[in-house]
């Protein structure tokens, strides 16, 4: 088990390259099962979730190679339709093989993804939509099994703009007979990435990025080559790391048009940002002002930046009110921030942050990848040394996090846990 030590107080500056988006790459990897040939994905981040998805695809019978940031996925052979229990339990995104397997083979047997510490995260909307397309589901021994003699396009309405449900319905509908319309669809950048990828394979997907996606089924899809777009959540995380130290740096590859509300909230805090030739420049030369924000599905403030934004606001001037609308339980990081001297009170979906002049380093534990990243943001601006334990969570979604921070001037080191720390 790794942990990161951070000696706070160093001002970050310079330039950091933002990697391809985890929450896009994982879906494109699953969707490659729709083709019969070799898919090439470039700008794929080297993170543990990608290696887990590689294992899922290999266990299904695909041939996969990963050199630098280029993935080659050969799905020309026999593909099993049973997704391994241990891997789906380890990573919820494995459920995204459900749609492609049903479209390719008319059958899928996938372990129910575990809940996690940010919420119960059921898949009822995935199941309801696929059932309307003609899938018959049974559930036994922890597995969800779907069978479909044929998939027929329908008009579907999602109760909530779920990203996973939208993606599974898109990848099932591309080979269904007739037209599928998904109303109240998720609008995140990874949905747009997935639609572009599917269309490059020969699909007919229109409206991705809006709440209404229309898909006309085609007979067959072919493998393709595609570049994964930059990760807005990694970009936002590094922006807050730089700002928490009063720094000034460029986030190369970041796309401001995918981060509008987040950047607006940064400006309200008194931080400055500007687009550059290759990304975004951020700087903050004064103590930030308190800012209220509420997480919502895209284009609202992303829940995956809520912990990191909190870690920036804990030392702001004034009181910030944070509302978490997407997950039931995504405030685990607040107690760890309090351990560093923050003044935060949570009540249901709300958190009240009273700004303090500064934080002190302490041994803390990140319970999921964004909570861990938030504790690093707080530690960079804190006085003294912090240890962020359970760092393997962070390594699920950030390529070379420590190396990138060091390149901006941070004093951080990745350590190996010798004793289990009770914090
Ligand atoms: C994606 O998860 C992301 N993961 C999450 O990022 C992100 O936090 C989440 O979207 C919300 O933006 C990946 O893309 C791999 P949802 P997903 O379906 O698809 C409920 C990270 O840090 N729901 O939009 O699972 C669900 O419980 C991770 O990178 C149902 O109730 O999210 C949750 O409360 C964490 N029934 C809400 O909707 C369903 O059938 C949002 O879920 C589906 C979802």
Short mmCIF file of C-alpha atoms and ligand atoms in Angstrom, two decimals:
data_model
loop_
_atom_site.label_atom_id
_atom_site.label_comp_id
_atom_site.label_asym_id
_atom_site.label_seq_id
_atom_site.Cartn_x
_atom_site.Cartn_y
_atom_site.Cartn_z
CA UNK A 1 0.00 0.00 0.00
CA UNK A 2 1.44 3.37 -1.01
CA UNK A 3 1.16 6.70 0.65
CA UNK A 4 2.19 10.17 -0.52
CA UNK A 5 4.13 12.53 1.74
CA UNK A 6 3.72 16.23 0.97
CA UNK A 7 5.80 19.03 2.49
CA UNK A 8 3.41 21.93 2.04
CA UNK A 9 3.97 25.60 1.32
CA UNK A 10 5.85 25.34 -1.98
CA UNK A 11 4.37 27.62 -4.67
CA UNK A 12 3.57 25.59 -7.82
CA UNK A 13 4.45 27.01 -11.22
CA UNK A 14 5.37 25.94 -14.75
CA UNK A 15 3.47 23.65 -17.10
CA UNK A 16 1.87 20.21 -16.69
CA UNK A 17 0.44 17.94 -19.43
CA UNK A 18 -3.13 16.77 -18.78
CA UNK A 19 -3.68 13.09 -19.70
CA UNK A 20 -6.56 11.45 -21.54
CA UNK A 21 -9.80 11.15 -19.57
CA UNK A 22 -10.22 8.02 -17.39
CA UNK A 23 -14.04 8.22 -17.63
CA UNK A 24 -13.85 8.37 -21.40
CA UNK A 25 -11.09 5.81 -22.06
CA UNK A 26 -12.83 3.08 -20.01
CA UNK A 27 -16.05 3.39 -22.05
CA UNK A 28 -14.26 3.42 -25.40
CA UNK A 29 -12.39 0.28 -24.35
CA UNK A 30 -15.71 -1.44 -23.55
CA UNK A 31 -17.29 -0.18 -26.79
CA UNK A 32 -14.42 -1.65 -28.83
CA UNK A 33 -16.21 -5.01 -28.30
CA UNK A 34 -18.72 -3.84 -30.93
CA UNK A 35 -16.10 -4.14 -33.69
CA UNK A 36 -14.51 -7.21 -35.29
CA UNK A 37 -10.89 -6.20 -35.77
CA UNK A 38 -8.24 -4.12 -34.01
CA UNK A 39 -9.22 -0.86 -32.32
CA UNK A 40 -6.40 1.62 -31.64
CA UNK A 41 -6.93 4.12 -28.81
CA UNK A 42 -4.36 6.88 -28.32
CA UNK A 43 -3.83 9.30 -25.39
CA UNK A 44 -4.97 6.57 -22.96
CA UNK A 45 -3.85 7.35 -19.38
CA UNK A 46 -1.60 4.77 -17.63
CA UNK A 47 -3.80 4.36 -14.54
CA UNK A 48 -4.84 1.26 -12.63
CA UNK A 49 -8.47 1.39 -13.81
CA UNK A 50 -7.27 1.10 -17.42
CA UNK A 51 -5.19 -1.97 -16.49
CA UNK A 52 -8.28 -3.46 -14.81
CA UNK A 53 -10.36 -2.88 -17.95
CA UNK A 54 -7.55 -4.45 -20.02
CA UNK A 55 -7.88 -7.53 -17.79
CA UNK A 56 -11.66 -7.59 -18.31
CA UNK A 57 -11.25 -7.44 -22.10
CA UNK A 58 -8.54 -10.13 -22.07
CA UNK A 59 -10.70 -12.41 -19.90
CA UNK A 60 -13.49 -11.91 -22.46
CA UNK A 61 -11.09 -13.09 -25.19
CA UNK A 62 -9.82 -9.86 -26.72
CA UNK A 63 -6.11 -9.45 -27.50
CA UNK A 64 -4.83 -6.26 -25.85
CA UNK A 65 -1.45 -4.49 -25.95
CA UNK A 66 -0.60 -1.18 -24.21
CA UNK A 67 2.55 0.72 -25.29
CA UNK A 68 3.14 4.14 -23.73
CA UNK A 69 -0.32 5.71 -24.07
CA UNK A 70 -1.54 3.66 -27.06
CA UNK A 71 -3.89 0.72 -26.61
CA UNK A 72 -4.51 -1.92 -29.28
CA UNK A 73 -7.61 -4.08 -28.76
CA UNK A 74 -8.18 -7.04 -31.11
CA UNK A 75 -11.78 -8.29 -30.96
CA UNK A 76 -11.71 -10.34 -34.16
CA UNK A 77 -11.79 -13.68 -32.32
CA UNK A 78 -14.37 -15.48 -30.19
CA UNK A 79 -15.59 -13.15 -27.42
CA UNK A 80 -17.01 -14.62 -24.21
CA UNK A 81 -20.08 -12.90 -22.79
CA UNK A 82 -19.35 -13.57 -19.12
CA UNK A 83 -17.62 -10.65 -17.37
CA UNK A 84 -15.43 -11.88 -14.51
CA UNK A 85 -16.99 -11.40 -11.07
CA UNK A 86 -13.80 -10.33 -9.28
CA UNK A 87 -13.04 -7.60 -11.83
CA UNK A 88 -16.54 -6.12 -12.03
CA UNK A 89 -16.65 -5.98 -8.23
CA UNK A 90 -13.30 -4.17 -8.27
CA UNK A 91 -14.33 -1.54 -10.80
CA UNK A 92 -17.87 -0.31 -11.45
CA UNK A 93 -17.01 0.86 -14.99
CA UNK A 94 -16.76 -2.83 -16.01
CA UNK A 95 -20.58 -2.72 -16.21
CA UNK A 96 -20.08 -0.77 -19.44
CA UNK A 97 -19.39 -4.07 -21.25
CA UNK A 98 -23.08 -4.93 -20.80
CA UNK A 99 -24.37 -2.92 -23.78
CA UNK A 100 -21.66 -3.98 -26.25
CA UNK A 101 -21.92 -7.70 -25.34
CA UNK A 102 -25.72 -7.66 -25.73
CA UNK A 103 -25.41 -5.88 -29.08
CA UNK A 104 -22.60 -8.14 -30.34
CA UNK A 105 -23.83 -11.53 -29.06
CA UNK A 106 -27.35 -11.12 -27.65
CA UNK A 107 -26.13 -12.34 -24.26
CA UNK A 108 -24.22 -10.99 -21.25
CA UNK A 109 -23.59 -12.26 -17.74
CA UNK A 110 -22.06 -9.51 -15.61
CA UNK A 111 -21.53 -9.33 -11.87
CA UNK A 112 -23.58 -6.64 -10.15
CA UNK A 113 -21.15 -3.77 -9.52
CA UNK A 114 -20.50 -3.13 -5.83
CA UNK A 115 -21.76 0.03 -4.17
CA UNK A 116 -18.93 2.12 -2.84
CA UNK A 117 -18.32 4.65 -0.16
CA UNK A 118 -19.86 7.53 -2.15
CA UNK A 119 -23.25 5.92 -2.65
CA UNK A 120 -25.24 2.77 -3.45
CA UNK A 121 -24.83 3.24 -7.22
CA UNK A 122 -27.44 0.79 -8.49
CA UNK A 123 -27.92 0.00 -12.17
CA UNK A 124 -31.74 0.07 -12.29
CA UNK A 125 -31.77 2.61 -15.14
CA UNK A 126 -29.36 0.48 -17.18
CA UNK A 127 -31.65 -2.54 -16.72
CA UNK A 128 -34.92 -0.65 -17.36
CA UNK A 129 -33.68 0.86 -20.63
CA UNK A 130 -32.14 -2.35 -21.95
CA UNK A 131 -35.32 -4.25 -21.09
CA UNK A 132 -37.28 -1.81 -23.26
CA UNK A 133 -34.89 -2.58 -26.12
CA UNK A 134 -35.78 -6.28 -25.81
CA UNK A 135 -33.38 -7.70 -23.21
CA UNK A 136 -34.73 -10.28 -20.72
CA UNK A 137 -32.83 -10.10 -17.41
CA UNK A 138 -32.46 -12.66 -14.64
CA UNK A 139 -30.41 -12.32 -11.47
CA UNK A 140 -28.63 -15.16 -9.70
CA UNK A 141 -25.53 -15.70 -7.54
CA UNK A 142 -24.61 -12.01 -7.75
CA UNK A 143 -24.72 -12.03 -11.54
CA UNK A 144 -27.07 -10.08 -13.77
CA UNK A 145 -27.75 -12.09 -16.94
CA UNK A 146 -29.27 -10.52 -20.05
CA UNK A 147 -30.54 -12.34 -23.14
CA UNK A 148 -31.86 -10.68 -26.31
CA UNK A 149 -32.90 -12.61 -29.44
CA UNK A 150 -33.05 -9.20 -31.14
CA UNK A 151 -32.71 -5.59 -29.99
CA UNK A 152 -35.39 -3.22 -31.31
CA UNK A 153 -35.07 0.58 -31.09
CA UNK A 154 -37.46 2.44 -28.79
CA UNK A 155 -37.98 5.87 -27.25
CA UNK A 156 -36.39 5.74 -23.77
CA UNK A 157 -36.65 8.33 -20.98
CA UNK A 158 -34.10 8.26 -18.14
CA UNK A 159 -35.32 9.22 -14.64
CA UNK A 160 -31.90 10.82 -14.08
CA UNK A 161 -29.18 11.71 -16.64
CA UNK A 162 -27.02 8.74 -15.63
CA UNK A 163 -23.70 8.57 -17.50
CA UNK A 164 -23.36 4.79 -17.24
CA UNK A 165 -26.96 4.13 -18.24
CA UNK A 166 -26.69 6.54 -21.21
CA UNK A 167 -23.48 4.81 -22.35
CA UNK A 168 -24.84 1.27 -22.02
CA UNK A 169 -28.01 2.23 -23.91
CA UNK A 170 -25.98 3.92 -26.68
CA UNK A 171 -23.74 0.88 -27.16
CA UNK A 172 -26.74 -1.48 -27.23
CA UNK A 173 -28.79 0.69 -29.61
CA UNK A 174 -26.13 1.10 -32.32
CA UNK A 175 -26.79 -2.46 -33.58
CA UNK A 176 -30.52 -2.57 -32.72
CA UNK A 177 -33.19 -2.60 -35.44
CA UNK A 178 -34.69 0.82 -36.08
CA UNK A 179 -34.34 4.08 -34.17
CA UNK A 180 -33.65 4.56 -30.46
CA UNK A 181 -34.16 7.93 -28.78
CA UNK A 182 -32.71 8.52 -25.30
CA UNK A 183 -34.41 11.44 -23.52
CA UNK A 184 -32.86 13.05 -20.43
CA UNK A 185 -29.51 11.60 -21.56
CA UNK A 186 -26.27 12.48 -19.77
CA UNK A 187 -24.36 15.31 -21.51
CA UNK A 188 -20.80 14.87 -20.17
CA UNK A 189 -17.78 15.19 -22.52
CA UNK A 190 -17.26 11.41 -22.32
CA UNK A 191 -20.73 10.91 -23.84
CA UNK A 192 -19.65 13.08 -26.79
CA UNK A 193 -16.37 11.15 -27.02
CA UNK A 194 -18.27 7.85 -27.05
CA UNK A 195 -20.66 9.04 -29.79
CA UNK A 196 -17.76 10.23 -31.97
CA UNK A 197 -16.00 6.89 -31.44
CA UNK A 198 -19.13 4.86 -32.29
CA UNK A 199 -19.73 6.94 -35.43
CA UNK A 200 -16.10 6.38 -36.46
CA UNK A 201 -16.92 2.64 -36.20
CA UNK A 202 -19.88 3.11 -38.58
CA UNK A 203 -22.72 3.87 -36.15
CA UNK A 204 -25.32 6.62 -36.58
CA UNK A 205 -25.51 8.57 -33.31
CA UNK A 206 -26.83 12.13 -33.23
CA UNK A 207 -27.32 14.67 -30.45
CA UNK A 208 -24.59 13.55 -28.02
CA UNK A 209 -23.90 16.40 -25.60
CA UNK A 210 -27.59 17.34 -25.52
CA UNK A 211 -30.36 15.73 -23.46
CA UNK A 212 -31.78 13.92 -26.52
CA UNK A 213 -29.65 11.34 -28.31
CA UNK A 214 -30.99 9.61 -31.44
CA UNK A 215 -29.44 6.39 -32.72
CA UNK A 216 -30.31 4.59 -35.96
CA UNK A 217 -29.20 0.97 -35.77
CA UNK A 218 -26.74 -0.31 -38.39
CA UNK A 219 -25.94 -3.85 -39.51
CA UNK A 220 -22.28 -4.04 -38.59
CA UNK A 221 -19.54 -1.90 -37.08
CA UNK A 222 -15.84 -1.90 -37.83
CA UNK A 223 -12.88 -1.24 -35.57
CA UNK A 224 -11.28 2.17 -35.75
CA UNK A 225 -8.53 4.43 -34.39
CA UNK A 226 -9.46 7.17 -31.92
CA UNK A 227 -7.76 9.69 -29.60
CA UNK A 228 -9.15 9.99 -26.07
CA UNK A 229 -9.91 13.61 -25.14
CA UNK A 230 -8.22 15.39 -22.24
CA UNK A 231 -9.50 14.77 -18.71
CA UNK A 232 -11.45 17.79 -17.37
CA UNK A 233 -11.35 16.32 -13.85
CA UNK A 234 -7.57 15.91 -13.85
CA UNK A 235 -7.29 19.44 -15.27
CA UNK A 236 -9.55 20.80 -12.52
CA UNK A 237 -7.61 18.89 -9.87
CA UNK A 238 -4.29 20.37 -11.01
CA UNK A 239 -5.82 23.85 -11.30
CA UNK A 240 -6.83 23.64 -7.63
CA UNK A 241 -3.43 22.21 -6.61
CA UNK A 242 -1.70 25.22 -8.20
CA UNK A 243 -4.19 27.74 -6.77
CA UNK A 244 -4.02 26.25 -3.26
CA UNK A 245 -0.31 27.23 -3.20
CA UNK A 246 -0.86 30.74 -4.64
CA UNK A 247 0.85 29.49 -7.79
CA UNK A 248 0.76 30.23 -11.52
CA UNK A 249 0.90 27.41 -14.10
CA UNK A 250 -0.35 26.16 -17.46
CA UNK A 251 -2.47 23.00 -17.79
CA UNK A 252 -1.51 21.82 -21.28
CA UNK A 253 -4.25 19.93 -23.13
CA UNK A 254 -7.06 21.17 -20.87
CA UNK A 255 -10.18 22.24 -22.80
CA UNK A 256 -11.90 25.24 -21.10
CA UNK A 257 -15.12 24.60 -23.05
CA UNK A 258 -15.60 21.36 -21.03
CA UNK A 259 -15.04 23.09 -17.66
CA UNK A 260 -17.15 26.27 -17.85
CA UNK A 261 -19.00 26.28 -14.51
CA UNK A 262 -15.90 25.12 -12.63
CA UNK A 263 -13.83 27.95 -14.15
CA UNK A 264 -16.60 30.44 -13.36
CA UNK A 265 -16.47 29.40 -9.68
CA UNK A 266 -12.68 29.78 -9.70
CA UNK A 267 -13.07 33.34 -10.98
CA UNK A 268 -15.67 34.08 -8.26
CA UNK A 269 -13.09 32.98 -5.66
CA UNK A 270 -10.69 35.63 -6.97
CA UNK A 271 -8.43 33.20 -8.84
CA UNK A 272 -7.54 34.06 -12.43
CA UNK A 273 -7.68 31.78 -15.47
CA UNK A 274 -7.16 32.32 -19.19
CA UNK A 275 -7.13 30.06 -22.28
CA UNK A 276 -3.69 29.56 -23.85
CA UNK A 277 -2.54 28.14 -27.18
CA UNK A 278 -2.44 24.63 -25.72
CA UNK A 279 -4.70 24.70 -22.65
CA UNK A 280 -5.49 26.87 -19.65
CA UNK A 281 -3.33 29.08 -17.39
CA UNK A 282 -4.39 29.52 -13.75
CA UNK A 283 -2.99 31.75 -11.02
CA UNK A 284 -3.97 33.08 -7.61
CA UNK A 285 -1.96 35.81 -5.93
CA UNK A 286 -4.24 36.50 -2.97
CA UNK A 287 -6.23 34.56 -0.38
CA UNK A 288 -9.31 33.18 -2.20
CA UNK A 289 -12.82 34.38 -1.34
CA UNK A 290 -15.52 31.91 -0.20
CA UNK A 291 -17.74 30.53 -2.98
CA UNK A 292 -21.01 28.55 -2.83
CA UNK A 293 -21.48 25.70 -5.32
CA UNK A 294 -23.79 22.75 -5.92
CA UNK A 295 -22.90 19.62 -7.91
CA UNK A 296 -25.19 18.65 -10.78
CA UNK A 297 -25.01 16.50 -13.91
CA UNK A 298 -23.07 18.17 -16.75
CA UNK A 299 -22.93 21.05 -17.56
CA UNK A 300 -23.42 21.63 -13.82
CA UNK A 301 -20.50 21.66 -11.38
CA UNK A 302 -18.96 18.15 -11.58
CA UNK A 303 -19.30 16.00 -8.46
CA UNK A 304 -15.83 14.60 -9.25
CA UNK A 305 -14.33 18.03 -8.47
CA UNK A 306 -16.39 18.68 -5.33
CA UNK A 307 -13.84 17.29 -2.82
CA UNK A 308 -10.91 19.09 -4.48
CA UNK A 309 -12.85 22.41 -4.63
CA UNK A 310 -13.65 22.06 -0.94
CA UNK A 311 -9.95 21.52 -0.21
CA UNK A 312 -9.23 24.83 -1.92
CA UNK A 313 -12.00 26.74 -0.12
CA UNK A 314 -11.12 25.60 3.42
CA UNK A 315 -8.65 28.50 3.72
CA UNK A 316 -10.77 31.06 1.83
CA UNK A 317 -12.00 34.32 3.34
CA UNK A 318 -15.62 33.81 4.50
CA UNK A 319 -18.06 30.90 4.54
CA UNK A 320 -18.78 28.56 1.57
CA UNK A 321 -21.91 26.41 1.26
CA UNK A 322 -21.44 23.20 -0.74
CA UNK A 323 -24.34 21.01 -1.90
CA UNK A 324 -23.73 17.48 -3.25
CA UNK A 325 -26.70 16.52 -5.42
CA UNK A 326 -25.33 13.53 -7.34
CA UNK A 327 -24.23 11.07 -4.63
CA UNK A 328 -25.76 10.31 -1.23
CA UNK A 329 -22.52 10.16 0.66
CA UNK A 330 -19.63 12.09 -0.83
CA UNK A 331 -18.36 14.06 2.19
CA UNK A 332 -15.99 11.43 3.66
CA UNK A 333 -13.03 13.73 2.92
CA UNK A 334 -14.41 16.50 5.20
CA UNK A 335 -13.39 14.72 8.43
CA UNK A 336 -9.87 14.29 7.09
CA UNK A 337 -9.72 18.00 6.18
CA UNK A 338 -10.91 18.83 9.72
CA UNK A 339 -7.97 16.76 11.00
CA UNK A 340 -5.76 19.28 9.14
CA UNK A 341 -7.47 22.22 10.85
CA UNK A 342 -10.39 22.94 8.50
CA UNK A 343 -13.72 24.14 9.93
CA UNK A 344 -16.42 22.14 8.06
CA UNK A 345 -19.85 21.01 9.21
CA UNK A 346 -21.96 18.64 7.11
CA UNK A 347 -25.70 18.12 7.29
CA UNK A 348 -27.21 15.69 4.73
CA UNK A 349 -26.31 16.92 1.24
CA UNK A 350 -24.87 20.21 2.53
CA UNK A 351 -21.49 21.21 3.91
CA UNK A 352 -20.68 24.57 5.52
CA UNK A 353 -17.03 25.58 5.25
CA UNK A 354 -15.85 28.44 7.46
CA UNK A 355 -12.55 29.62 6.02
CA UNK A 356 -9.50 29.39 8.31
CA UNK A 357 -6.21 31.25 7.73
CA UNK A 358 -4.36 28.01 6.89
CA UNK A 359 -4.13 24.26 7.45
CA UNK A 360 -1.50 22.13 9.18
CA UNK A 361 -0.09 18.92 7.73
CA UNK A 362 -1.23 15.63 9.33
CA UNK A 363 -1.49 11.88 8.55
CA UNK A 364 -4.79 11.44 6.65
CA UNK A 365 -6.56 8.82 4.55
CA UNK A 366 -8.29 9.22 1.17
CA UNK A 367 -11.31 6.89 0.99
CA UNK A 368 -11.80 7.20 -2.80
CA UNK A 369 -9.83 8.63 -5.67
CA UNK A 370 -11.26 12.16 -5.57
CA UNK A 371 -11.15 12.33 -1.75
CA UNK A 372 -7.47 11.34 -1.91
CA UNK A 373 -6.79 13.96 -4.58
CA UNK A 374 -8.56 16.58 -2.42
CA UNK A 375 -6.31 15.79 0.55
CA UNK A 376 -3.26 16.28 -1.68
CA UNK A 377 -4.62 19.70 -2.77
CA UNK A 378 -5.10 20.67 0.89
CA UNK A 379 -1.65 19.35 1.88
CA UNK A 380 0.13 21.36 -0.84
CA UNK A 381 -1.10 24.60 0.74
CA UNK A 382 -0.74 23.45 4.36
CA UNK A 383 2.07 24.23 6.76
CA UNK A 384 4.24 21.18 7.50
CA UNK A 385 4.15 17.56 6.35
CA UNK A 386 1.09 15.53 5.38
CA UNK A 387 0.86 11.80 4.62
CA UNK A 388 -2.04 10.81 2.36
CA UNK A 389 -2.62 7.08 2.96
CA UNK A 390 -4.54 4.58 0.80
CA UNK A 391 -2.97 6.35 -2.15
CA UNK A 392 -3.87 3.40 -4.41
CA UNK A 393 -7.30 5.00 -4.76
CA UNK A 394 -5.70 8.08 -6.34
CA UNK A 395 -3.59 5.91 -8.65
CA UNK A 396 -6.85 4.55 -10.15
CA UNK A 397 -7.48 7.84 -11.91
CA UNK A 398 -4.32 9.96 -12.09
CA UNK A 399 -1.30 9.03 -14.22
CA UNK A 400 1.99 9.76 -12.40
CA UNK A 401 0.32 12.20 -9.98
CA UNK A 402 3.44 12.58 -7.82
CA UNK A 403 5.74 13.07 -10.82
CA UNK A 404 3.50 15.72 -12.34
CA UNK A 405 3.27 17.60 -9.02
CA UNK A 406 7.08 17.47 -8.63
CA UNK A 407 7.47 18.92 -12.15
CA UNK A 408 5.49 21.95 -10.89
CA UNK A 409 7.79 22.36 -7.87
CA UNK A 410 5.89 20.40 -5.22
CA UNK A 411 7.90 18.62 -2.51
CA UNK A 412 6.17 15.21 -2.61
CA UNK A 413 7.33 11.61 -2.41
CA UNK A 414 5.52 8.31 -2.96
CA UNK A 415 6.28 5.92 -0.04
CA UNK A 416 5.48 2.27 0.56
CA UNK A 417 3.39 1.52 3.67
CA UNK A 418 5.24 -0.76 6.10
CA UNK A 419 2.66 -0.64 8.93
CA UNK A 420 -1.09 -0.16 8.62
CA UNK A 421 -1.83 3.34 9.85
CA UNK A 422 -4.92 3.78 12.06
CA UNK A 423 -6.00 7.41 11.53
C1 LIG B 1 -19.75 8.14 -13.61
O1 LIG B 1 -20.21 7.11 -12.78
C2 LIG B 1 -18.29 8.35 -13.25
N1 LIG B 1 -17.54 7.10 -13.43
C3 LIG B 1 -18.14 8.83 -11.81
O2 LIG B 1 -16.77 9.15 -11.62
C4 LIG B 1 -18.96 10.10 -11.61
O3 LIG B 1 -18.87 10.52 -10.27
C5 LIG B 1 -20.42 9.82 -11.99
O4 LIG B 1 -20.48 9.36 -13.36
C6 LIG B 1 -21.30 11.06 -11.87
O5 LIG B 1 -20.82 12.07 -12.72
C7 LIG B 1 -17.20 6.70 -14.67
O6 LIG B 1 -17.52 7.34 -15.65
C8 LIG B 1 -16.41 5.43 -14.75
P1 LIG B 1 -24.12 7.84 -12.97
P2 LIG B 1 -21.65 6.43 -13.11
O7 LIG B 1 -24.70 6.62 -13.60
O8 LIG B 1 -21.81 6.26 -14.57
C9 LIG B 1 -27.39 6.87 -9.60
C10 LIG B 1 -14.69 9.16 -10.59
O9 LIG B 1 -14.33 9.71 -9.55
N2 LIG B 1 -27.81 5.80 -10.52
O10 LIG B 1 -24.21 9.14 -13.69
O11 LIG B 1 -21.80 5.25 -12.23
C11 LIG B 1 -26.03 6.59 -9.01
O12 LIG B 1 -26.18 5.80 -7.84
C12 LIG B 1 -16.01 8.44 -10.63
O13 LIG B 1 -14.06 9.19 -11.68
C13 LIG B 1 -28.93 5.06 -10.19
O14 LIG B 1 -29.55 5.26 -9.15
O15 LIG B 1 -22.62 7.60 -12.60
C14 LIG B 1 -25.50 7.96 -8.68
O16 LIG B 1 -26.02 8.40 -7.45
C15 LIG B 1 -16.67 8.39 -9.27
N3 LIG B 1 -29.34 4.07 -11.04
C16 LIG B 1 -26.09 8.83 -9.80
O17 LIG B 1 -27.19 8.08 -10.34
C17 LIG B 1 -28.67 3.78 -12.21
O18 LIG B 1 -29.11 2.87 -12.96
C18 LIG B 1 -25.08 9.14 -10.90
O19 LIG B 1 -24.75 7.93 -11.48
C19 LIG B 1 -27.53 4.55 -12.52
C20 LIG B 1 -27.12 5.55 -11.67
#
